[in-house]
Short mmCIF file of C-alpha atoms and ligand atoms in Angstrom, two decimals:
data_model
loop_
_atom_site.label_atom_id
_atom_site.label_comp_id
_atom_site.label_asym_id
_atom_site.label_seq_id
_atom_site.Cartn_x
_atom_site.Cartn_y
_atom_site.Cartn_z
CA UNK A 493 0.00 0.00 0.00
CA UNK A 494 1.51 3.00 -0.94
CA UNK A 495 1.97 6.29 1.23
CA UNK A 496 -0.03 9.23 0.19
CA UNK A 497 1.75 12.74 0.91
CA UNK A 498 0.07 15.87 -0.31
CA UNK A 499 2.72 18.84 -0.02
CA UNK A 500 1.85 22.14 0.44
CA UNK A 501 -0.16 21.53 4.32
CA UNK A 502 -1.04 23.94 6.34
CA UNK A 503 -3.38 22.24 8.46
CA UNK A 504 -1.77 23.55 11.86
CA UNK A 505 -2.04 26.76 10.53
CA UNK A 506 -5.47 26.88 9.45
CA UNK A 507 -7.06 24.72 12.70
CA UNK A 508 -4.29 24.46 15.07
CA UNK A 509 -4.60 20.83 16.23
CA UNK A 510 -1.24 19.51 17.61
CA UNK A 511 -2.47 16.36 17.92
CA UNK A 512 -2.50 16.37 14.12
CA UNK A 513 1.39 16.53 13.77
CA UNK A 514 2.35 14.34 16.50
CA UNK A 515 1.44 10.96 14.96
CA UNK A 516 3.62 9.38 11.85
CA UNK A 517 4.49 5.88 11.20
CA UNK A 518 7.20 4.74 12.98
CA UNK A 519 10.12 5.24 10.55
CA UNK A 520 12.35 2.05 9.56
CA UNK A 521 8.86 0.01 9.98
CA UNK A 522 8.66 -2.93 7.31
CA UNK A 523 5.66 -2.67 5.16
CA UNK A 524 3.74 -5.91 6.79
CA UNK A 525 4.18 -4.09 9.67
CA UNK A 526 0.42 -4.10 10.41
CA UNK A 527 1.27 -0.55 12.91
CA UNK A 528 3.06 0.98 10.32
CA UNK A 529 0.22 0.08 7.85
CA UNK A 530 -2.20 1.84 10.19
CA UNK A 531 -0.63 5.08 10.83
CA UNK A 532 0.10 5.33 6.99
CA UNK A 533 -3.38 4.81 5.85
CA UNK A 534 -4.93 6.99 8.84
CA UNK A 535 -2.32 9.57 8.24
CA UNK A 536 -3.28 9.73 4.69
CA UNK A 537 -6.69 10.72 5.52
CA UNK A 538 -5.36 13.80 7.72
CA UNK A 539 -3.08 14.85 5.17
CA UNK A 540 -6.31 15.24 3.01
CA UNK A 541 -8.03 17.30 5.69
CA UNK A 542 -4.65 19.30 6.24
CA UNK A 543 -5.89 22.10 4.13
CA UNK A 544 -9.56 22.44 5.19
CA UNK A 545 -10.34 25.11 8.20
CA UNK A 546 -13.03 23.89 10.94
CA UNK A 547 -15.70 25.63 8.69
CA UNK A 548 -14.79 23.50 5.62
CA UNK A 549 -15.21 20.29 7.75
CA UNK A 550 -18.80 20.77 8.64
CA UNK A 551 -19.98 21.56 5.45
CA UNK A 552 -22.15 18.91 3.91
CA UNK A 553 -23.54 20.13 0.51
CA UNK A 554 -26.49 17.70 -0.67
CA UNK A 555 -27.35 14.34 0.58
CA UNK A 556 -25.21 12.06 -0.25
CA UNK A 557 -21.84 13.83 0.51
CA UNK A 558 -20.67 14.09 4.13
CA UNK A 559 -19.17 16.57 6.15
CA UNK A 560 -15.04 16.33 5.94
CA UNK A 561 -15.53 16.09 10.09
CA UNK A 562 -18.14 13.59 9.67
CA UNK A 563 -15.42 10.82 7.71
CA UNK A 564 -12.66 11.55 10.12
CA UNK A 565 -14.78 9.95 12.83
CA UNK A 566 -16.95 7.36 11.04
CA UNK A 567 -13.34 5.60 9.80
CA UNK A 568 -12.50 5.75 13.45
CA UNK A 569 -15.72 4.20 14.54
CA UNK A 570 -15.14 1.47 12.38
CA UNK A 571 -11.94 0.81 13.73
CA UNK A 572 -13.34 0.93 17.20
CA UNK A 573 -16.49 -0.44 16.93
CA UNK A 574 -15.24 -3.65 14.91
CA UNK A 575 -11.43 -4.12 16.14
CA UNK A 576 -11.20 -2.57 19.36
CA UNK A 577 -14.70 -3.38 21.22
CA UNK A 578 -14.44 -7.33 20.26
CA UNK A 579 -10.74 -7.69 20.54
CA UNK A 580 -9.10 -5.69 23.03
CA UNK A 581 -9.51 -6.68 26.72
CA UNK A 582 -10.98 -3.82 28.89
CA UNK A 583 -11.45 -1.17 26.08
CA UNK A 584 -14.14 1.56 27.21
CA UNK A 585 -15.17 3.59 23.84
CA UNK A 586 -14.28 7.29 23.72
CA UNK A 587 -17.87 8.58 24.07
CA UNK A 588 -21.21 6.18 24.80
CA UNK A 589 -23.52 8.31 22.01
CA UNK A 590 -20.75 8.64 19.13
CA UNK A 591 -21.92 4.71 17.81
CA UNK A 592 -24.99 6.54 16.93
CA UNK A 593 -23.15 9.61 15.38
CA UNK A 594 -21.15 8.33 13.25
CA UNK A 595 -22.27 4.58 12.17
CA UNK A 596 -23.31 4.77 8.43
CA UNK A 597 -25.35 2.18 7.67
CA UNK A 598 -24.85 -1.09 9.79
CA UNK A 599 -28.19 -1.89 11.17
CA UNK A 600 -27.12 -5.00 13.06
CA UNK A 601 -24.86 -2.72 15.28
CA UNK A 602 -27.45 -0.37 16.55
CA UNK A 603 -29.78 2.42 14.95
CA UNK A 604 -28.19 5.89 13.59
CA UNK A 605 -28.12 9.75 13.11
CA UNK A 606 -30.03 10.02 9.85
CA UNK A 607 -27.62 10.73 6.63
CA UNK A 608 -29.12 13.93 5.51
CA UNK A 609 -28.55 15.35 9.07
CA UNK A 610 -24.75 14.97 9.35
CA UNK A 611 -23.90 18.55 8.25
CA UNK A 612 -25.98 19.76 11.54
CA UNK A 613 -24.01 18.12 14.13
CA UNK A 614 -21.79 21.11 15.24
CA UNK A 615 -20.59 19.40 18.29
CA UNK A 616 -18.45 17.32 18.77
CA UNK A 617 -16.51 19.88 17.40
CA UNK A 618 -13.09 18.89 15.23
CA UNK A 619 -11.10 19.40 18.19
CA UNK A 620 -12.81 16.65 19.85
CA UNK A 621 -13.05 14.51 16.70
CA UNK A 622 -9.47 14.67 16.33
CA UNK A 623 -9.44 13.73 19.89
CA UNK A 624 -11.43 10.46 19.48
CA UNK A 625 -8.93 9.81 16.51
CA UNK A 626 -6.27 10.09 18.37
CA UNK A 627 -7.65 7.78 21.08
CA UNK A 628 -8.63 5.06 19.15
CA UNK A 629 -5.14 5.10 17.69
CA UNK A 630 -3.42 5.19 20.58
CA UNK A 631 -5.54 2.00 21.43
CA UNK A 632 -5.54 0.54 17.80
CA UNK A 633 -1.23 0.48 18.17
CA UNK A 634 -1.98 -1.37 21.38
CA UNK A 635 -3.99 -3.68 20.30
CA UNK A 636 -1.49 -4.63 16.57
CA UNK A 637 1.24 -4.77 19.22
CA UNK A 638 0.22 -7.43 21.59
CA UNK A 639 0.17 -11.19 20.98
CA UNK A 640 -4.02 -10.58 20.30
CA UNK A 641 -3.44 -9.22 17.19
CA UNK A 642 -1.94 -12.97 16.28
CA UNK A 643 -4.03 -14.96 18.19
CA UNK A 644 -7.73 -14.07 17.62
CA UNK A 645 -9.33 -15.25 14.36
CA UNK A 646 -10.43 -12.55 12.18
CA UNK A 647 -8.35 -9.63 13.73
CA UNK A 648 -6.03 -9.66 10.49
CA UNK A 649 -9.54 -9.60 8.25
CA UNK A 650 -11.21 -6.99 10.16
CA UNK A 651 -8.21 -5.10 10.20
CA UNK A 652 -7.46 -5.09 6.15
CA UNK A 653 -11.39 -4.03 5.50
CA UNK A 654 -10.57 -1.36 8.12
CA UNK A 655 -8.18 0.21 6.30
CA UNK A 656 -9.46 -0.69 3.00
CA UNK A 657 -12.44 1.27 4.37
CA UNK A 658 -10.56 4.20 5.13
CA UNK A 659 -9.13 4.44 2.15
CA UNK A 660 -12.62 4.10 0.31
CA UNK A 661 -13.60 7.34 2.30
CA UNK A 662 -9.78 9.39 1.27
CA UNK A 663 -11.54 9.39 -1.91
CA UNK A 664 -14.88 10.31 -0.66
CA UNK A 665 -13.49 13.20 1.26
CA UNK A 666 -12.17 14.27 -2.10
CA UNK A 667 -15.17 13.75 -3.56
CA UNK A 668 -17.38 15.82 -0.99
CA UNK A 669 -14.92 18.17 -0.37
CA UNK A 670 -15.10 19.43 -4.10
CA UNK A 671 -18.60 19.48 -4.11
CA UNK A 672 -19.08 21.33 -0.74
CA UNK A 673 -16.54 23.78 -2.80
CA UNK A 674 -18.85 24.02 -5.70
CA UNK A 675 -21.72 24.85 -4.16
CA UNK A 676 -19.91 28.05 -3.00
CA UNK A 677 -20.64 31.12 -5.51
CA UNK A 678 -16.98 32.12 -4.81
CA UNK A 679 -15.61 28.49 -6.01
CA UNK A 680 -12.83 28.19 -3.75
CA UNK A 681 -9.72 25.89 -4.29
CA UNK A 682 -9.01 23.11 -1.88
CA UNK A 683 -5.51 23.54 -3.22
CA UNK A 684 -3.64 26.12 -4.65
CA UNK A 685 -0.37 23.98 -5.73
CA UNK A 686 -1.48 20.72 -7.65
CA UNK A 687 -0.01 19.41 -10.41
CA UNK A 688 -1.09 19.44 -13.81
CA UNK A 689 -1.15 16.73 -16.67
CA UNK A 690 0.21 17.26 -20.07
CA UNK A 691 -1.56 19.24 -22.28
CA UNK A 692 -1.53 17.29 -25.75
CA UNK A 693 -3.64 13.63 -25.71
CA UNK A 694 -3.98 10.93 -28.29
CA UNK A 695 -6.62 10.15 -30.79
CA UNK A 696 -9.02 7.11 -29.44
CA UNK A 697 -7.35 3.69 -30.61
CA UNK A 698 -9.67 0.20 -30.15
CA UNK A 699 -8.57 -2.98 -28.84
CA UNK A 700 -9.92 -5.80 -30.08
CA UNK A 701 -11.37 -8.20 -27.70
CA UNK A 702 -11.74 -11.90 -28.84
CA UNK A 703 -14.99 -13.68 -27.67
CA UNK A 704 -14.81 -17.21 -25.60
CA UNK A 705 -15.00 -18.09 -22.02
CA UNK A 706 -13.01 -16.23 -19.91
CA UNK A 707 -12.53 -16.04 -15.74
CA UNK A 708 -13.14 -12.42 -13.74
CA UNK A 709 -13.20 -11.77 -10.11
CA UNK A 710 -10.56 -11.96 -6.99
CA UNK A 711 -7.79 -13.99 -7.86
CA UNK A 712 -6.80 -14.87 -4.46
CA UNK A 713 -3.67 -12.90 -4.14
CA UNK A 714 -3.94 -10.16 -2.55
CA UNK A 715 -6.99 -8.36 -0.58
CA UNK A 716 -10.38 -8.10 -2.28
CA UNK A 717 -13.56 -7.03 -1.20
CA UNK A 718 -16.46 -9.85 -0.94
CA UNK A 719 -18.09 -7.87 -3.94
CA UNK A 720 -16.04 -9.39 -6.06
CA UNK A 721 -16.05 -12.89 -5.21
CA UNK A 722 -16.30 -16.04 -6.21
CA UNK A 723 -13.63 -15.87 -9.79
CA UNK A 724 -15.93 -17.55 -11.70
CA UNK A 725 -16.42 -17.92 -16.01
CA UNK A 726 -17.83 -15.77 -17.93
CA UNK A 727 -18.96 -15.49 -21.52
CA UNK A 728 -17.59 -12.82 -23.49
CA UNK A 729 -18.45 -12.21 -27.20
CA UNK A 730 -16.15 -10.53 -30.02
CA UNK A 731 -16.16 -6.98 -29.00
CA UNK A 732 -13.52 -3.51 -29.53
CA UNK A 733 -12.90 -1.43 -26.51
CA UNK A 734 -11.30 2.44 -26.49
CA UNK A 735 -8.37 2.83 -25.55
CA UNK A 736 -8.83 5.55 -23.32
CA UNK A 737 -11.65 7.62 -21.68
CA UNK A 738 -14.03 10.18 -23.89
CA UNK A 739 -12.16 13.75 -23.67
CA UNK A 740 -13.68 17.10 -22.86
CA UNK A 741 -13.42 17.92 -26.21
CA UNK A 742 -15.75 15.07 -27.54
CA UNK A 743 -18.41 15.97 -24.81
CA UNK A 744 -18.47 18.98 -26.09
CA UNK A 745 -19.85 17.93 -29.31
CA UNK A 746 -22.18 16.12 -27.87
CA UNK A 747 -23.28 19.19 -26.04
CA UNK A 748 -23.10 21.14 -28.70
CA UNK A 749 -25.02 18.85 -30.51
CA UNK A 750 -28.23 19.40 -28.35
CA UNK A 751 -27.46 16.14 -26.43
CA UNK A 752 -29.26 17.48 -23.25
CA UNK A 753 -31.95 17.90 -25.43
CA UNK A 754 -32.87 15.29 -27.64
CA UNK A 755 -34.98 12.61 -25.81
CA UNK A 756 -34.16 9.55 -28.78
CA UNK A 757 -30.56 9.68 -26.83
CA UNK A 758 -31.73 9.13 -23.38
CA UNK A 759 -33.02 6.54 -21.32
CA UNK A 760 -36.22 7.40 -19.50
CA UNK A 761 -35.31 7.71 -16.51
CA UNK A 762 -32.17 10.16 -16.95
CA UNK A 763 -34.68 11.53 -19.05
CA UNK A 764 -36.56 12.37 -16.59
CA UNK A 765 -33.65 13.52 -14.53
CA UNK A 766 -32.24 15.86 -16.76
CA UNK A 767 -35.33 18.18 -16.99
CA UNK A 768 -36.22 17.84 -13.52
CA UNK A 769 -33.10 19.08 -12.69
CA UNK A 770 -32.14 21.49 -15.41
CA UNK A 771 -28.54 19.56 -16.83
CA UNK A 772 -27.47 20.93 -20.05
CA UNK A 773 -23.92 20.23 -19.14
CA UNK A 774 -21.80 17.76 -17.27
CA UNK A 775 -21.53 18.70 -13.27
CA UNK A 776 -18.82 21.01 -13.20
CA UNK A 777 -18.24 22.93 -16.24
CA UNK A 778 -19.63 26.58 -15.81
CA UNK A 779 -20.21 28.55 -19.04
CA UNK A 780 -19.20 32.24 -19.22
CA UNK A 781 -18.19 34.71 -22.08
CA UNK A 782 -15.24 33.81 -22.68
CA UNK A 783 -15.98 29.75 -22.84
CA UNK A 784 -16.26 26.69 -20.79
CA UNK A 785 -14.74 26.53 -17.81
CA UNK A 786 -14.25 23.52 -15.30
CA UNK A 787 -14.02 23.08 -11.96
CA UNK A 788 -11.51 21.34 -10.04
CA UNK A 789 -10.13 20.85 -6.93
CA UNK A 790 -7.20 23.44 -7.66
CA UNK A 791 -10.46 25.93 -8.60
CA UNK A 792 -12.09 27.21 -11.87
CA UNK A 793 -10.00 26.51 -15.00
CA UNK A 794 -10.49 26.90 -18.50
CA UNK A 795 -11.98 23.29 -19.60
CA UNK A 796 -9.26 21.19 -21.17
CA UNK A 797 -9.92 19.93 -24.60
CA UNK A 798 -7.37 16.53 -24.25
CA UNK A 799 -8.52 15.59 -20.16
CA UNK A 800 -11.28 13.21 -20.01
CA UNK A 801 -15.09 14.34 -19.59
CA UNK A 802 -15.56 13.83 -15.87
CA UNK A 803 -18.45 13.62 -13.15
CA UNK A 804 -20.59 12.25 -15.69
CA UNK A 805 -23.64 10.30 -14.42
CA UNK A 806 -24.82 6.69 -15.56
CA UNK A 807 -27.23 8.39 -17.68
CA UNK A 808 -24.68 11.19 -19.28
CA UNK A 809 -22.51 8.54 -19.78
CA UNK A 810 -24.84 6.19 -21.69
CA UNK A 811 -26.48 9.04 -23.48
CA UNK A 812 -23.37 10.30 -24.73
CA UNK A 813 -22.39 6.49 -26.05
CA UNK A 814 -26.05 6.20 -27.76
CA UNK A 815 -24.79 9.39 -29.85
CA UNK A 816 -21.47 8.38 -30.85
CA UNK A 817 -23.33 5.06 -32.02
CA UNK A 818 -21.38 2.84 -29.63
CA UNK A 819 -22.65 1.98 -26.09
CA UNK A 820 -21.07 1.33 -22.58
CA UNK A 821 -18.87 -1.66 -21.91
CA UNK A 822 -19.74 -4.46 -19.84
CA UNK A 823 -18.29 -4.99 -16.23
CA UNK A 824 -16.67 -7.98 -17.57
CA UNK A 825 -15.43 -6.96 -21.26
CA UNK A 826 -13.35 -3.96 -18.99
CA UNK A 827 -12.37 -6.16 -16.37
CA UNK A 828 -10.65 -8.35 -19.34
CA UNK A 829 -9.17 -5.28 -20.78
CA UNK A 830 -7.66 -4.09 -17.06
CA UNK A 831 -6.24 -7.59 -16.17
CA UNK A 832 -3.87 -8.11 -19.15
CA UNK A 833 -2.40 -4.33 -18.07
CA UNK A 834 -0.48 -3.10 -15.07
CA UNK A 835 -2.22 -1.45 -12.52
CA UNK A 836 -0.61 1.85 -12.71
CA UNK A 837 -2.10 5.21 -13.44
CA UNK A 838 -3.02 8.83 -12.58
CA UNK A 839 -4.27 7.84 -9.31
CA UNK A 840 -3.58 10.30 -5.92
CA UNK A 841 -0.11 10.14 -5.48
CA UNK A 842 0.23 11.79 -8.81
CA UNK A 843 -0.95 14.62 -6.91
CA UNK A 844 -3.32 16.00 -9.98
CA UNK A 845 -6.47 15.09 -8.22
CA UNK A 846 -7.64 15.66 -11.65
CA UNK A 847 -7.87 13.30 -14.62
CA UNK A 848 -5.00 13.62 -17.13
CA UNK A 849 -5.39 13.39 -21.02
CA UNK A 850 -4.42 10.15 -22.23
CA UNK A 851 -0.66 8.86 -22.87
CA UNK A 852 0.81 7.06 -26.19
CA UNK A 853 -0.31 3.60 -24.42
CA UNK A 854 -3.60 4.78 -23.66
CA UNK A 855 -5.77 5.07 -20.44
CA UNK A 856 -6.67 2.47 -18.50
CA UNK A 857 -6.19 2.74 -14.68
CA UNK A 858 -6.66 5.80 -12.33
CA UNK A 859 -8.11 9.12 -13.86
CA UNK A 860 -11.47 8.48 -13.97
CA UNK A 861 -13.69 5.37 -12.76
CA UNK A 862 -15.31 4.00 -16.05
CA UNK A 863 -19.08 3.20 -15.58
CA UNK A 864 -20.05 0.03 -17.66
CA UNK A 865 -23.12 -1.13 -18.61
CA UNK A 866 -23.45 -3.98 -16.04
CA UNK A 867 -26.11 -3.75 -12.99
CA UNK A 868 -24.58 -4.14 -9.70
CA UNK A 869 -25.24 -7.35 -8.48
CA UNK A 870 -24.03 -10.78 -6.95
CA UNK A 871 -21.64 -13.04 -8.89
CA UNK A 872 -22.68 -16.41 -9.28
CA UNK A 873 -22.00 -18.61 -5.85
CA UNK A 874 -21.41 -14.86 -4.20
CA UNK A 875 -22.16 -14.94 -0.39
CA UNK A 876 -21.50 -11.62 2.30
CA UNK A 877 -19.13 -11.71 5.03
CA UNK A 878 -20.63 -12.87 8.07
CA UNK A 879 -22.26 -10.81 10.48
CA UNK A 880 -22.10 -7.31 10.80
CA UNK A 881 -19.47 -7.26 8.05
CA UNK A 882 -21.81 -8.69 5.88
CA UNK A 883 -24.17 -5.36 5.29
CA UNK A 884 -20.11 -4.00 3.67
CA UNK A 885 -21.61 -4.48 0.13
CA UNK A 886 -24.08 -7.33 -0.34
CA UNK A 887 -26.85 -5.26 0.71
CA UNK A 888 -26.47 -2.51 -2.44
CA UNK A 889 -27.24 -5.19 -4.88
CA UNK A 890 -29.67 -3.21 -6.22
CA UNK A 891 -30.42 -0.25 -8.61
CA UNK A 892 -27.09 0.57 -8.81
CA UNK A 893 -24.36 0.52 -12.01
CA UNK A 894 -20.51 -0.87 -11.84
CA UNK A 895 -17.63 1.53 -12.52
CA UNK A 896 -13.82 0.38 -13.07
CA UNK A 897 -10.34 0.95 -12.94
CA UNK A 898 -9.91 3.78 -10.47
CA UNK A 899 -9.39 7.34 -10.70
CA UNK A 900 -6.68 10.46 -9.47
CA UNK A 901 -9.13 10.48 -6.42
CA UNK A 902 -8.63 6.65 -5.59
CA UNK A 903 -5.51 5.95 -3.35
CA UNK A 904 -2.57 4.15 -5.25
CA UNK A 905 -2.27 0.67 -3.95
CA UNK A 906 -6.39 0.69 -3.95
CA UNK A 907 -7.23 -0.25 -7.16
CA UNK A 908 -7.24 -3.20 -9.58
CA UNK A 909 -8.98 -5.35 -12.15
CA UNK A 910 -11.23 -6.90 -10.32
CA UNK A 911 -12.38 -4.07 -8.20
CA UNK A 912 -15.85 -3.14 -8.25
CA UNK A 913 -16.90 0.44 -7.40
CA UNK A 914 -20.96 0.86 -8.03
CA UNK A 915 -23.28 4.46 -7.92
CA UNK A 916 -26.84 5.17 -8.70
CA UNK A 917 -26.96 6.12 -12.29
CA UNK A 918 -28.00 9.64 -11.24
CA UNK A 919 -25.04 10.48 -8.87
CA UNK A 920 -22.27 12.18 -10.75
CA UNK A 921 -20.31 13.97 -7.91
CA UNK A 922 -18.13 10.94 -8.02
CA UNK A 923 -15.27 11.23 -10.40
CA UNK A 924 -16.48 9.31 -13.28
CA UNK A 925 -15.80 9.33 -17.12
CA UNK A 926 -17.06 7.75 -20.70
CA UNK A 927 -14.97 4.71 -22.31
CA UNK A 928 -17.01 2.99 -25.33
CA UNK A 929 -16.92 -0.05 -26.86
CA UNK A 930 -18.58 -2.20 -29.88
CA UNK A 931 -19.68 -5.33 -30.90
CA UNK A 932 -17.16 -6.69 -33.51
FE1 LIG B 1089 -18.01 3.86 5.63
#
């Protein structure tokens, strides 16, 4: 798992929380060291926050984002409502009504503060999140130190989906954060000093993609999440798949081309959508007089005719592939695709936090999550974790759409072929992009 670093902090600065400096993995650590595989991935998700004030973490803009205060203690709830309470002799939690705070959604643990309601909770304040952080770590390197973390069954699981976890929500911080940013008429920048990609891309190339029985899911090497078990076979027919994501560029002429407005290119229900709520354009591009202009997490730019079209939704993304006469590919033709390629990208480290136009080999990992055109659902012989665990995934088998491969919000280290990420085909705050395919 790779360290995140994002340079540039000024998190003392801005909220002036020592407890935020004093904790760093323990240098000359080995990387199985399961402590100094903690602290990294919990640091990670501080550096994030480093350049929010208190006001920035309370924000939470619509539904289905989350205050940046809200994640810092729901990760650490996990950890110390699923490692610490069952495995470490003695432990008394931090506060007796924070399970109800900050559980999301696991109704076998106990009943919750209501989702939409999360942006109201001014206390505890970040002081005293950071606090409960900072105890549950303290009691977390306690626990990965003693002989329990070797003896008890499951600890090593519970631990790996912990962090996994975490990391799911580093990318929904960035996620939330840029909305809560949007929504602001003076469209702040959460950073001031990110990189940027090249300039120039390449014209879309297609792979050709053999039919015949092929195997997706976990391989067994590695960590996976239960989503994406059992491997099992699958049938693919002869198809061609892009090389690389639909550009800004190509949107455009689909925008230009009254695309919000022709109903023949839309399913019904994004249909529906898109006049409900007024789209005419993907999430964050803002028109003005002198063009289109994008927003990012470095602030308004002018939009970039070589990065890929981002925060599409299912429905943008399908509508746009009805128009350029090819269509979405499946879960499984993509997975193919991603396997026979190394798992390398623009993912976070690259410090862009943006997608990049593609390179001479094409695009494939990191950037942008690719949405295909396969339901969410169970694989064949698929059954949940046990217990608690078990609400993780298995219970969102339903009405929402797969996306691949990763994107510059998704921690390096996070992603790979088999992973599978899954939205409601309206939700487009996520970074998400366009890759087509075609039956041969
Ligand atoms: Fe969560």
């Amino acid at each position: 798992m790779e360290a995140c670093h994002l340079p540039g902090a000024t998190w003392v600065q801005n909220i002036g929380i020592s407890v935020m400096t004093n904790r760093k993995g323990k240098p000359g650590r080995e990387e199985s060291d399961p402590v100094a595989d903690y602290l990294r991935v919990r640091n990670c998700t501080e550096d994030i926050c480093r350049p929010l004030t208190a006001e920035d973490c309370q924000i939470q803009s619509i539904t289905e984002t989350s205050p940046p205060k809200w994640h810092l203690a729901h990760v650490t709830w996990f950890f110390e409502t699923f490692l610490l309470q069952p495995f470490l002799p003695g432990y008394k939690s931090f506060h007796p009504r924070f399970g109800y705070l900050f559980n999301s959604y696991y109704e076998t643990v106990g009943s919750m503060h209501p989702r939409p309601r999360r942006g109201l909770l001014a206390r505890p304040t970040l002081e005293e999140v950071m606090e409960y952080r900072a105890h549950v770590d303290r009691h977390m390197e306690t626990l990965l130190g003693s002989d329990i973390a070797n003896e008890r069954d499951g600890l090593p699981g519970r631990l790996e989906l912990g962090l996994n976890h975490e990391q799911q929500h580093q990318e929904l911080l960035f996620m939330d954060i840029k909305h809560n940013f949007f929504v602001n008429p003076l469209l702040p920048a959460y950073r001031g000093d990110l990189r940027r990609g090249p300039d120039e891309g390449t014209p879309m190339g297609w792979i050709e993609q053999p039919g015949g029985l092929r195997e997706i899911g976990a391989s067994g090497t590695g960590f996976a999440f239960d989503n994406e078990t059992p491997r099992h076979e699958i049938l693919l027919r002869d198809h061609r798949i892009a090389d690389r994501l639909v550009t800004n560029g190509e949107f455009l002429a689909f925008v230009e081309d009254d695309g919000y407005s022709r109903p023949e290119l839309w399913l019904a229900d994004g249909w529906h959508r898109i006049n409900v709520e007024a789209w005419r354009h993907p999430l964050y591009w803002i028109p003005n007089e002198s063009g289109w202009q994008e927003f990012t997490l470095g602030g308004p730019r002018p939009l970039a005719q070589h990065e890929p079209a981002a925060h599409l939704s299912y429905y943008e993304a399908d509508a746009y592939a009805r128009w350029a006469g090819k269509r979405l590919p499946l879960e499984e033709e993509l997975e193919c695709a991603l396997a026979s390629r190394p798992c390398a990208g623009n993912f976070v480290d690259s410090d862009r936090l943006h997608p990049s136009p593609a390179g001479p080999s094409g695009q494939w990992f990191g950037d942008l999550w690719n949405w295909t055109a396969s339901a969410y659902g169970a694989y064949p012989g698929f059954r949940p974790l046990e217990g608690a665990m078990g609400e993780y995934n298995g219970k969102f088998m339903a009405n929402q759409m797969v996306l691949r491969a990763g994107s510059c919000a998704t921690p390096a280290g996070h992603a790979r072929a088999s992973y599978r990420n899954f939205f409601y085909p309206h939700d487009r705050w996520a970074f998400s992009g366009v890759r087509l395919a075609e039956d041969a």
